[in-house]
Structures are given as C-alpha cells and as structure tokens.
C-alpha cells in the first residue's frame, strides 16, 4: 500500500523532481561471515556455502572462505563436509529424516558458529486448481492458480512456495511466497497465487511446497522485508539461527512437488 | 486539588493594604473590532505594574484607590492615555487605531516592545500572519509553520517531510491547537504546505519549553493558533490568486459591534493543470487540497460572549477511477466566555477533533480500500483570577475522550474478507493551577502544577500483555469503558525572569510533560497514514523533562534583539519499532514495539533587527538528539532521525518605499540521520544489504536560498492589493528527498545510490487583494 501511495506522489511530483547518482561515504564495515546452509529432507547432497560480507556499493563479489571446518551432527554422529576452493562445502548423499534435530557447527579462524534445526515433516500438495479470469485492473486474462493442501493440526506449520509456469520461475529470495497456518491450523488450505502472473492454456505448472521450521521462516520473512520494504520501517538484518553473529541461516526444508497442465 | 489550593494560598503573599478597586475590560482593533491579544495596560504612575490582554482581548488590573494615568497600547497601534480616579471598579472597552505606516517604520512606541527581555516567558516564538507577508515561500503560499522553521530550535525535515521538530523532539511531540482543538496532521500535500491558511489566522504562539500549566498532552512543544474573529464593523473581503492555490475570506458583523463572522477558504488547483497533459493517466488524476475556516462570535452582554469556530480540510489524490487517496482534519470549538466578576474570567469550551484517511483501489465490483481515524471529544474549563497587580492565577480542568479506529479493510471483491480492527478507547484528563507572580521590579516567576491522568479503556475485547520478544504472555477481557490501565502524574512547570538592567535579563525554566498518545509511522518519514495509538498496558506514557536557561538583551531602543538559550531534555518511555516490524493492518501492533529513552540538548543563538528599512534575523542552533534502546544499535546511544546538528537561518527584508519590499532567506541544516547498508552479501545469488547500526549515516546537508519581491498598489480606503513574486531555491540546490539503492547501469550486478530531489528552482507569482 505504502508503495502505491509513494508511487502516486512521485508521479504527481515527477514534473519537477530530479534524480542523480550520488556518492555515499561508506565506513569500512566489519566483515561478517555469511553461512548459507540448506538441508533437504530425504537423501540429497547437503551443500553449505561460506563467504565473507563485502561492499554494498561498487565491487561486491562474494569472497569465499575456504579454510573452515563444517560438521553436521544428527544427535548420534558427526559428519564432516568436504571443502571446495569456491567456498562450497558438501556432504554427498546424506539422508535427513523428519523429526530429527540437526546441529551444524562451522569453525573458521578460531570462531565457532553453531545452528540447530529440526527437520519438519513433508506436507503433500493435494491439488493445483486453476480458474479463468477476465482482464481487470489487477491482472491480464488467464488462469489464476491455487495450491491446495491439508494442514496438519498438531503444530504450527510454516511454508515456502515456489512455482514454475512454463519455464518462468516464481518464489526466489527476491520474491518469496511465504505462508503460515496461524489462522488456519488443521484446516484445508486453498491459497490462490495472486502474487504471480496468470498462466495460459496448456502451460505446464509445477509447484513446490516446502515445509520449514520456525527459525527458517522468520529468517525468510526478514529477508523479504529487507529486499522488498522500499521506504519502510528502519531496515534491519534478518534473524539468523547461527550463534556468534554470522549472517545467513541453517535452513531445513521438507518439500513436495506437483505438476499439472492447464486444460481449458 | 484541595491541597493544591491550600498550598497555593500559602505561597501567594496576600497583601492586606489600602482599599483596592479593579479596572477591567477589553482591547480591540478600531478598524475591524478584532480582539487584541497580548496588548498592555500600563500605569504611568507605577511603571512596573500593568496588565496584558488574554486571548479574548480581556484584561483585569487591581490597584489601590487613587488617581492614575492608564496607557493602553499594543505593538503597531497608537497608544491611548486615560486619566482616571479609581474609587470604584471600572470597565473600559478600548479600541486602538493602527499606526500609519510612516510611524510604524521609524517611531519607537510602548514598553511592550521589549517583551523579549521583560516577559517571564522564555523559549517562545510568536508570529502574526501580517508580519510574515514579505518572507519568500514555496509557490507563494505564505505559511506560518514554514516560517517557524526559520526560528532557532524549530526545524523542518526538508521538502516532502510533513511536520516539524522542536528541540530534538519528534513530529508527534508537538501539540498543535487551532482555537483549542487539536489538529492531528498539520500537513498538506506530503508536507509542502501546512493546513493553516494564514488569511484566517490572527495570532500564533509556539512554546519550545517552559510551557504554562494550562497546556499539556505532548512532550516537546505547543503551537497555539488563534483564528480571526471577523470584522464586526463592516463587511469585507480579501483573498489571493496564486500559482498553486487561491484564497477568499469574507467577514462582517452579525450585529454591529456585538457579533461577527469570518469564512475563509483555500483550494489548490494543481490538478487543473494535469487536465492539460497529454498523458491520459495524468489527465484523469486528482491532486488538490482545500481548507475551510469558519468562525462566529456574539457578545450577549458585558459578562457573556460565545464563539463557534470550525476547520475542515482535506487532501485528495487520485488516478482515474482506479486509485483514490484522501485525508484530512475536521475540528469544531464552541466557547463561552463568562465574567463572574471583574477579577474572575471564565472560559468553557466544547471541542471536537477528527482526523481520518482512506484509500481505495479499483472501482465498482472490483474495489477494496482501507480507512482509519482518530476522534476526540473534549471539555475544557479554564479560569483566570486577576488577584492583584502582582498575581494572576489560572486554573482549570480538561477531559478528552479518544476513539482510535486503527483501521478497516473494506472490499467489494468476493472472497476477499474485510478486516475491521476494534476501536480503542481512552480518556485523558487534567487539572492545573498556576500563578504568575511579580515578586519585585526585577524578579518575576510563573509557577504551576498540572496533574494529568489517563484511562485506557476496554471495548468488549481481550487486551494482551506482550513480553520483550513480542509474544502474548496473558490476556484479560474488558467490557466497554472498563478501565484496563491507568496512568497519572504531576507535571511541574516553572519559569523565572530576573532583569539585569533595563535592557537585559536572564531567564530559566523547567517543565515536565506527559504524553499519553503516540504516533506510529509506517515509514521513516512522516506520512498521512501514520497512526496514533494510546498508552496501554504495554505502552507507557512518554515523560519529558526540560530545563532551559537564557540570556536576553536588546540594543538601540529595542531595534535589535539578541538572545541565547541553552536547554537539556530527558526523554523517558520513547517508542520505536523492533527491527523489521510490520505495521500495516496489524491488530497487534504493540508486539512490534520496543521502548527506550533519549536525551536532547542544544544552544540557540538569535539576533533580530526589528526596526528600520531593513529588518530580519539570523539564527544559529547547535543541537543533538540521541536515543537509546536496548534492542537497537547494541543498546548504545544513536542519533534520532531529527538529530540536525547545525542549523542556520538568515532572513532579510528590505522596504525600499511604500511600493516595493524585497526579501531573502537562506537556510542550512545538517542532513537527516538515516540508516544505510554497511556492506552486502549474497543469498541464493541475490544481493542482500547488511546493516550494522541505526541512523549511523547522513543525508547530504540541506541548504537553500529563496528570494521575494512584493509590489504594493496604491492603497485607498476601499481597496488595497499587492503582487508577490518569489523564487524558491534560487541556486537550484538538489536537496535530498530520498535515496534508493539501484543497480548500476554501467556495471551490472553492482549497486549505486540514487538521490531524488523534489524541487530545483521554483518561481511563482501571487496576487493579493482586500476590500
């Protein structure tokens, strides 16, 4: 809403306003360690990427950190990840099990960063529904798609949704689609995807419903607010589940994927 | 309250002396019957005594039996002398004539001219709209709020920022009163203009500190605006045609010399120009504001007078049928002046204030929108007891009933559920007592005590307690109007003056202010969608203490005024958002809040030339305003957004002759404190900024020069007019409105900062008339 308001005021003022690129005095910020760790349910490669924060302006190529020790613990054993020259660390063919708590420890230059998370259970997509709508103020004519699934009632659930419509991908970090069951716990959820463009007849539509734990969801919400807030409340770093001030997150996803073709 | 009265009776020395009588009455402008505010009654035989008219033009002065010469005078008016034999109570309704312009320029009249030095009040700025006529302004709209920001200690956040900052306080810490009614949003068009049409205004006082006990409710300042009463002698019209808006004022007697009315309207018409555009979207756009001020008064008899005043204003923005956004204030004040005796003046006011906004997207079957409001009903009873020539006692009570509608989402689209957040209710009350006492010829003191209290009321709903993490820890159900939380506190007020000699004085003041309602802003700048929230079980009232010390000196028969004031403020229970808070349609906004403290301090230097062909002033302020929140900036002090360290204003007006006046002003202010990224990193290949501390960076410094020329047509008895030409931002400084971080066109993947400035050079012309 805020954006629309700003957009119109800027439109109104566009006749007189002027833009220019300015230099901003930038103090050399302390470098922070950035850890991006994504553990997927089932047997997958577990990938961790470790970099150092860089400049925001100018050259911002991430600087890889290659000398860290990365260890995953599932409550019984330690698994050390193999290190690569580009700052990537990998554990091949690891089987992550729902309900298990995992601890990830990163030791780097004498600093220790620790994060914990519990692998959620998969919530399966029941149906991908779609409905034709005429052209309107808000969208083109085409098919609005809707993801439908049954939310388990036992506890709070948090979801990230990604969609591919005929090769166009929606739901990356800069346009996150997030959903929690705060108001709908234990109900059937039918969530229309107003946030993405409408699909056309015979398009392939693939949806991925990733359940995640609360800390991952809070982190994603923080990222979303930061990237999309515009002129909003004072900006802040997203919360991380890593100790010791590391940026990034140890994210655990249990995903289900379903595809359909839009038949008129 | 009883104890207070008893206490006061002990403090006030009651001189038992010769038989005393009271002189009372009113002072008015002879040409139009307007009450004169702050006019004086002097006694020639006792130079240190006298009375000053109140906001209704009333004065009262009690003296020993005897023969006296009274001098009735007001700045810019010819004084009247009257010899009297005081052996009974006497009443004078005096009309003063305006000085002819020649006299006005060169003559020095009346001791009132040294009010700067001699009055007990400090940290106060006064303006009457006539005096700002020549100062150049944006698009020719003379504006009291904009002019105040040229004074020391009062700052604007730059173009596009509504509101103003007083001594490091926030925009919501200013109590803005229009004929006693609170105006919640004083900005039009995103802050380019204030809602106060200067044609409708008689007098404005702005207290930066040391406010008398009769005022309360906000932490930093009081801007008290009095509307014109209207001409009670004859019908008249005045107005102006400008580039952006036009104004028209009609006034006249209801019953000659007994009652009058004034109607003043203003409307902008930028949208009329949009109709000429080739772009269809622009052509169908709406962009205007209007103000309507109405006032009527009637003098029933010598003892009773009633006033009714109202203000209605609105901003409307829209693009075709698809988008509409409007906001505005409405206020109404019904007042009854009553004289219980020549010494006891009473005013009773019934006041309504409303502020609301609404926006709507789409039309017909496919529309939704949002609206929110705040509504106050207010009863006020004030007494002034003019005890003797040494003591003037004021006391009163005030009750406000607040209704906060935090928001309603309405929709005509099926499947789109409307959301209506429950109204929040509260009462805000106060009693006060104060005395202004002349202790000796050199020393005078104003002391008062205000006790305010606040009830946060239930509305048939559950009220939650939140912990530091923002989680609800408990809840309790309250019936409508059942007290859910009570706050109260004493607010001492003190101001003292000591004359060092005839031309200089030192003054000191202390004030404590409670603020029970708070403005939450959706953005880092203030906007019409900011919402007011009450103190509650989670939100404590803000408490602000200020001490100030000043030295005042006039030169060359009051032709020059000089002052320096230093102040220190302590701010408790300040409110800010937790990192990454979401405020829109949030029924539990309190879980997003965090609480801290603050300090503000500064020194203000002011040199003013009041007389001669050249008039104007120079002001410099050094100030800091810092905040401290446990959860922000690692619990260390950080600059408030309005921490504008250096602030310079220079205003010069040169009157060549009866026809031509030229003026220039220049301002310089340190840039606003803002939060920029300290670095960056990538997540899933997307650039993400990294922040280290709150408000650690600055916008570029703000500076600007404006020029103006006014040409007065030959004045006749029937008609007068002038043309005003002005240039805003003469040297085209691109002052920062906002900074956005965008991808560098030349180096894809890299980020650069893009500044948006709203105005370069803006010339304008305005035609003003009066008949």
JSON list of N, CA and C in Angstrom, two decimals, chain B residues 316-360:
[
{"chain": "B", "resi": 316, "resn": "UNK", "atom": "N", "xyz": [-6.82, 15.38, -1.50]},
{"chain": "B", "resi": 316, "resn": "UNK", "atom": "CA", "xyz": [-7.36, 14.33, -2.36]},
{"chain": "B", "resi": 316, "resn": "UNK", "atom": "C", "xyz": [-6.36, 14.03, -3.46]},
{"chain": "B", "resi": 317, "resn": "UNK", "atom": "N", "xyz": [-5.98, 12.77, -3.54]},
{"chain": "B", "resi": 317, "resn": "UNK", "atom": "CA", "xyz": [-5.11, 12.32, -4.61]},
{"chain": "B", "resi": 317, "resn": "UNK", "atom": "C", "xyz": [-5.84, 11.21, -5.33]},
{"chain": "B", "resi": 318, "resn": "UNK", "atom": "N", "xyz": [-5.71, 11.13, -6.63]},
{"chain": "B", "resi": 318, "resn": "UNK", "atom": "CA", "xyz": [-6.37, 10.04, -7.32]},
{"chain": "B", "resi": 318, "resn": "UNK", "atom": "C", "xyz": [-5.84, 9.88, -8.72]},
{"chain": "B", "resi": 319, "resn": "UNK", "atom": "N", "xyz": [-5.87, 8.63, -9.20]},
{"chain": "B", "resi": 319, "resn": "UNK", "atom": "CA", "xyz": [-5.54, 8.37, -10.59]},
{"chain": "B", "resi": 319, "resn": "UNK", "atom": "C", "xyz": [-6.78, 7.74, -11.21]},
{"chain": "B", "resi": 320, "resn": "UNK", "atom": "N", "xyz": [-7.43, 8.47, -12.11]},
{"chain": "B", "resi": 320, "resn": "UNK", "atom": "CA", "xyz": [-8.62, 7.97, -12.77]},
{"chain": "B", "resi": 320, "resn": "UNK", "atom": "C", "xyz": [-9.60, 7.39, -11.77]},
{"chain": "B", "resi": 321, "resn": "UNK", "atom": "N", "xyz": [-10.21, 6.27, -12.14]},
{"chain": "B", "resi": 321, "resn": "UNK", "atom": "CA", "xyz": [-11.17, 5.61, -11.26]},
{"chain": "B", "resi": 321, "resn": "UNK", "atom": "C", "xyz": [-10.47, 4.56, -10.41]},
{"chain": "B", "resi": 322, "resn": "UNK", "atom": "N", "xyz": [-9.21, 4.30, -10.71]},
{"chain": "B", "resi": 322, "resn": "UNK", "atom": "CA", "xyz": [-8.61, 3.10, -10.15]},
{"chain": "B", "resi": 322, "resn": "UNK", "atom": "C", "xyz": [-7.94, 3.31, -8.80]},
{"chain": "B", "resi": 323, "resn": "UNK", "atom": "N", "xyz": [-7.64, 4.54, -8.49]},
{"chain": "B", "resi": 323, "resn": "UNK", "atom": "CA", "xyz": [-6.95, 4.74, -7.23]},
{"chain": "B", "resi": 323, "resn": "UNK", "atom": "C", "xyz": [-7.37, 6.05, -6.60]},
{"chain": "B", "resi": 324, "resn": "UNK", "atom": "N", "xyz": [-7.70, 6.03, -5.35]},
{"chain": "B", "resi": 324, "resn": "UNK", "atom": "CA", "xyz": [-8.06, 7.27, -4.65]},
{"chain": "B", "resi": 324, "resn": "UNK", "atom": "C", "xyz": [-7.49, 7.27, -3.26]},
{"chain": "B", "resi": 325, "resn": "UNK", "atom": "N", "xyz": [-7.05, 8.41, -2.83]},
{"chain": "B", "resi": 325, "resn": "UNK", "atom": "CA", "xyz": [-6.46, 8.51, -1.51]},
{"chain": "B", "resi": 325, "resn": "UNK", "atom": "C", "xyz": [-6.80, 9.90, -0.97]},
{"chain": "B", "resi": 326, "resn": "UNK", "atom": "N", "xyz": [-7.39, 9.97, 0.21]},
{"chain": "B", "resi": 326, "resn": "UNK", "atom": "CA", "xyz": [-7.67, 11.29, 0.76]},
{"chain": "B", "resi": 326, "resn": "UNK", "atom": "C", "xyz": [-7.52, 11.27, 2.26]},
{"chain": "B", "resi": 327, "resn": "UNK", "atom": "N", "xyz": [-7.19, 12.44, 2.80]},
{"chain": "B", "resi": 327, "resn": "UNK", "atom": "CA", "xyz": [-7.05, 12.54, 4.25]},
{"chain": "B", "resi": 327, "resn": "UNK", "atom": "C", "xyz": [-7.35, 13.96, 4.68]},
{"chain": "B", "resi": 328, "resn": "UNK", "atom": "N", "xyz": [-7.71, 14.13, 5.94]},
{"chain": "B", "resi": 328, "resn": "UNK", "atom": "CA", "xyz": [-7.97, 15.49, 6.39]},
{"chain": "B", "resi": 328, "resn": "UNK", "atom": "C", "xyz": [-8.39, 15.56, 7.84]},
{"chain": "B", "resi": 329, "resn": "UNK", "atom": "N", "xyz": [-8.40, 16.80, 8.34]},
{"chain": "B", "resi": 329, "resn": "UNK", "atom": "CA", "xyz": [-8.81, 17.10, 9.71]},
{"chain": "B", "resi": 329, "resn": "UNK", "atom": "C", "xyz": [-10.16, 17.81, 9.68]},
{"chain": "B", "resi": 330, "resn": "UNK", "atom": "N", "xyz": [-10.92, 17.62, 10.75]},
{"chain": "B", "resi": 330, "resn": "UNK", "atom": "CA", "xyz": [-12.08, 18.45, 10.98]},
{"chain": "B", "resi": 330, "resn": "UNK", "atom": "C", "xyz": [-12.09, 18.79, 12.46]},
{"chain": "B", "resi": 331, "resn": "UNK", "atom": "N", "xyz": [-12.30, 20.06, 12.78]},
{"chain": "B", "resi": 331, "resn": "UNK", "atom": "CA", "xyz": [-12.37, 20.43, 14.19]},
{"chain": "B", "resi": 331, "resn": "UNK", "atom": "C", "xyz": [-13.54, 21.38, 14.40]},
{"chain": "B", "resi": 332, "resn": "UNK", "atom": "N", "xyz": [-14.04, 21.39, 15.61]},
{"chain": "B", "resi": 332, "resn": "UNK", "atom": "CA", "xyz": [-15.08, 22.34, 15.96]},
{"chain": "B", "resi": 332, "resn": "UNK", "atom": "C", "xyz": [-14.90, 22.77, 17.42]},
{"chain": "B", "resi": 333, "resn": "UNK", "atom": "N", "xyz": [-15.09, 24.05, 17.70]},
{"chain": "B", "resi": 333, "resn": "UNK", "atom": "CA", "xyz": [-14.94, 24.55, 19.06]},
{"chain": "B", "resi": 333, "resn": "UNK", "atom": "C", "xyz": [-16.10, 25.47, 19.38]},
{"chain": "B", "resi": 334, "resn": "UNK", "atom": "N", "xyz": [-16.78, 25.17, 20.47]},
{"chain": "B", "resi": 334, "resn": "UNK", "atom": "CA", "xyz": [-17.83, 26.06, 20.96]},
{"chain": "B", "resi": 334, "resn": "UNK", "atom": "C", "xyz": [-17.36, 26.61, 22.29]},
{"chain": "B", "resi": 335, "resn": "UNK", "atom": "N", "xyz": [-17.30, 27.96, 22.39]},
{"chain": "B", "resi": 335, "resn": "UNK", "atom": "CA", "xyz": [-16.76, 28.55, 23.61]},
{"chain": "B", "resi": 335, "resn": "UNK", "atom": "C", "xyz": [-17.70, 29.56, 24.23]},
{"chain": "B", "resi": 336, "resn": "UNK", "atom": "N", "xyz": [-17.61, 29.62, 25.52]},
{"chain": "B", "resi": 336, "resn": "UNK", "atom": "CA", "xyz": [-18.43, 30.58, 26.25]},
{"chain": "B", "resi": 336, "resn": "UNK", "atom": "C", "xyz": [-17.52, 31.31, 27.24]},
{"chain": "B", "resi": 337, "resn": "UNK", "atom": "N", "xyz": [-17.35, 32.60, 27.00]},
{"chain": "B", "resi": 337, "resn": "UNK", "atom": "CA", "xyz": [-16.62, 33.46, 27.95]},
{"chain": "B", "resi": 337, "resn": "UNK", "atom": "C", "xyz": [-17.61, 34.00, 28.96]},
{"chain": "B", "resi": 338, "resn": "UNK", "atom": "N", "xyz": [-17.27, 33.91, 30.22]},
{"chain": "B", "resi": 338, "resn": "UNK", "atom": "CA", "xyz": [-18.16, 34.46, 31.23]},
{"chain": "B", "resi": 338, "resn": "UNK", "atom": "C", "xyz": [-17.34, 35.18, 32.30]},
{"chain": "B", "resi": 339, "resn": "UNK", "atom": "N", "xyz": [-17.80, 36.38, 32.66]},
{"chain": "B", "resi": 339, "resn": "UNK", "atom": "CA", "xyz": [-17.15, 37.13, 33.73]},
{"chain": "B", "resi": 339, "resn": "UNK", "atom": "C", "xyz": [-17.93, 36.92, 35.01]},
{"chain": "B", "resi": 340, "resn": "UNK", "atom": "N", "xyz": [-17.34, 36.18, 35.95]},
{"chain": "B", "resi": 340, "resn": "UNK", "atom": "CA", "xyz": [-18.01, 36.03, 37.25]},
{"chain": "B", "resi": 340, "resn": "UNK", "atom": "C", "xyz": [-17.90, 37.33, 38.04]},
{"chain": "B", "resi": 341, "resn": "UNK", "atom": "N", "xyz": [-16.77, 37.99, 37.87]},
{"chain": "B", "resi": 341, "resn": "UNK", "atom": "CA", "xyz": [-16.58, 39.30, 38.45]},
{"chain": "B", "resi": 341, "resn": "UNK", "atom": "C", "xyz": [-15.54, 40.02, 37.61]},
{"chain": "B", "resi": 342, "resn": "UNK", "atom": "N", "xyz": [-15.19, 41.21, 37.99]},
{"chain": "B", "resi": 342, "resn": "UNK", "atom": "CA", "xyz": [-14.16, 41.93, 37.24]},
{"chain": "B", "resi": 342, "resn": "UNK", "atom": "C", "xyz": [-12.81, 41.24, 37.33]},
{"chain": "B", "resi": 343, "resn": "UNK", "atom": "N", "xyz": [-12.68, 40.36, 38.30]},
{"chain": "B", "resi": 343, "resn": "UNK", "atom": "CA", "xyz": [-11.40, 39.69, 38.51]},
{"chain": "B", "resi": 343, "resn": "UNK", "atom": "C", "xyz": [-11.39, 38.24, 38.06]},
{"chain": "B", "resi": 344, "resn": "UNK", "atom": "N", "xyz": [-12.57, 37.65, 37.90]},
{"chain": "B", "resi": 344, "resn": "UNK", "atom": "CA", "xyz": [-12.60, 36.23, 37.61]},
{"chain": "B", "resi": 344, "resn": "UNK", "atom": "C", "xyz": [-13.20, 36.01, 36.22]},
{"chain": "B", "resi": 345, "resn": "UNK", "atom": "N", "xyz": [-12.32, 35.60, 35.32]},
{"chain": "B", "resi": 345, "resn": "UNK", "atom": "CA", "xyz": [-12.69, 35.36, 33.92]},
{"chain": "B", "resi": 345, "resn": "UNK", "atom": "C", "xyz": [-12.78, 33.86, 33.72]},
{"chain": "B", "resi": 346, "resn": "UNK", "atom": "N", "xyz": [-13.83, 33.44, 33.05]},
{"chain": "B", "resi": 346, "resn": "UNK", "atom": "CA", "xyz": [-14.00, 32.01, 32.83]},
{"chain": "B", "resi": 346, "resn": "UNK", "atom": "C", "xyz": [-14.21, 31.73, 31.35]},
{"chain": "B", "resi": 347, "resn": "UNK", "atom": "N", "xyz": [-13.65, 30.62, 30.89]},
{"chain": "B", "resi": 347, "resn": "UNK", "atom": "CA", "xyz": [-13.95, 30.16, 29.54]},
{"chain": "B", "resi": 347, "resn": "UNK", "atom": "C", "xyz": [-14.28, 28.68, 29.58]},
{"chain": "B", "resi": 348, "resn": "UNK", "atom": "N", "xyz": [-15.39, 28.33, 28.94]},
{"chain": "B", "resi": 348, "resn": "UNK", "atom": "CA", "xyz": [-15.80, 26.93, 28.84]},
{"chain": "B", "resi": 348, "resn": "UNK", "atom": "C", "xyz": [-15.78, 26.56, 27.37]},
{"chain": "B", "resi": 349, "resn": "UNK", "atom": "N", "xyz": [-15.13, 25.44, 27.06]},
{"chain": "B", "resi": 349, "resn": "UNK", "atom": "CA", "xyz": [-15.04, 25.03, 25.66]},
{"chain": "B", "resi": 349, "resn": "UNK", "atom": "C", "xyz": [-15.50, 23.60, 25.47]},
{"chain": "B", "resi": 350, "resn": "UNK", "atom": "N", "xyz": [-16.27, 23.38, 24.41]},
{"chain": "B", "resi": 350, "resn": "UNK", "atom": "CA", "xyz": [-16.61, 22.04, 23.96]},
{"chain": "B", "resi": 350, "resn": "UNK", "atom": "C", "xyz": [-15.94, 21.86, 22.61]},
{"chain": "B", "resi": 351, "resn": "UNK", "atom": "N", "xyz": [-15.13, 20.83, 22.49]},
{"chain": "B", "resi": 351, "resn": "UNK", "atom": "CA", "xyz": [-14.27, 20.72, 21.31]},
{"chain": "B", "resi": 351, "resn": "UNK", "atom": "C", "xyz": [-14.38, 19.33, 20.70]},
{"chain": "B", "resi": 352, "resn": "UNK", "atom": "N", "xyz": [-14.42, 19.29, 19.39]},
{"chain": "B", "resi": 352, "resn": "UNK", "atom": "CA", "xyz": [-14.36, 18.02, 18.66]},
{"chain": "B", "resi": 352, "resn": "UNK", "atom": "C", "xyz": [-13.19, 18.08, 17.69]},
{"chain": "B", "resi": 353, "resn": "UNK", "atom": "N", "xyz": [-12.41, 17.02, 17.64]},
{"chain": "B", "resi": 353, "resn": "UNK", "atom": "CA", "xyz": [-11.31, 16.93, 16.67]},
{"chain": "B", "resi": 353, "resn": "UNK", "atom": "C", "xyz": [-11.38, 15.60, 15.97]},
{"chain": "B", "resi": 354, "resn": "UNK", "atom": "N", "xyz": [-11.19, 15.61, 14.69]},
{"chain": "B", "resi": 354, "resn": "UNK", "atom": "CA", "xyz": [-11.19, 14.34, 13.94]},
{"chain": "B", "resi": 354, "resn": "UNK", "atom": "C", "xyz": [-10.09, 14.39, 12.90]},
{"chain": "B", "resi": 355, "resn": "UNK", "atom": "N", "xyz": [-9.42, 13.24, 12.74]},
{"chain": "B", "resi": 355, "resn": "UNK", "atom": "CA", "xyz": [-8.50, 13.09, 11.62]},
{"chain": "B", "resi": 355, "resn": "UNK", "atom": "C", "xyz": [-8.76, 11.72, 11.02]},
{"chain": "B", "resi": 356, "resn": "UNK", "atom": "N", "xyz": [-8.86, 11.64, 9.73]},
{"chain": "B", "resi": 356, "resn": "UNK", "atom": "CA", "xyz": [-9.05, 10.33, 9.11]},
{"chain": "B", "resi": 356, "resn": "UNK", "atom": "C", "xyz": [-8.41, 10.30, 7.75]},
{"chain": "B", "resi": 357, "resn": "UNK", "atom": "N", "xyz": [-8.15, 9.08, 7.29]},
{"chain": "B", "resi": 357, "resn": "UNK", "atom": "CA", "xyz": [-7.68, 8.93, 5.92]},
{"chain": "B", "resi": 357, "resn": "UNK", "atom": "C", "xyz": [-8.30, 7.67, 5.33]},
{"chain": "B", "resi": 358, "resn": "UNK", "atom": "N", "xyz": [-8.33, 7.63, 4.04]},
{"chain": "B", "resi": 358, "resn": "UNK", "atom": "CA", "xyz": [-8.94, 6.50, 3.36]},
{"chain": "B", "resi": 358, "resn": "UNK", "atom": "C", "xyz": [-8.25, 6.33, 2.02]},
{"chain": "B", "resi": 359, "resn": "UNK", "atom": "N", "xyz": [-7.97, 5.09, 1.65]},
{"chain": "B", "resi": 359, "resn": "UNK", "atom": "CA", "xyz": [-7.62, 4.91, 0.25]},
{"chain": "B", "resi": 359, "resn": "UNK", "atom": "C", "xyz": [-8.35, 3.73, -0.35]},
{"chain": "B", "resi": 360, "resn": "UNK", "atom": "N", "xyz": [-8.51, 3.82, -1.63]},
{"chain": "B", "resi": 360, "resn": "UNK", "atom": "CA", "xyz": [-9.38, 2.90, -2.33]},
{"chain": "B", "resi": 360, "resn": "UNK", "atom": "C", "xyz": [-8.71, 2.55, -3.65]}
]
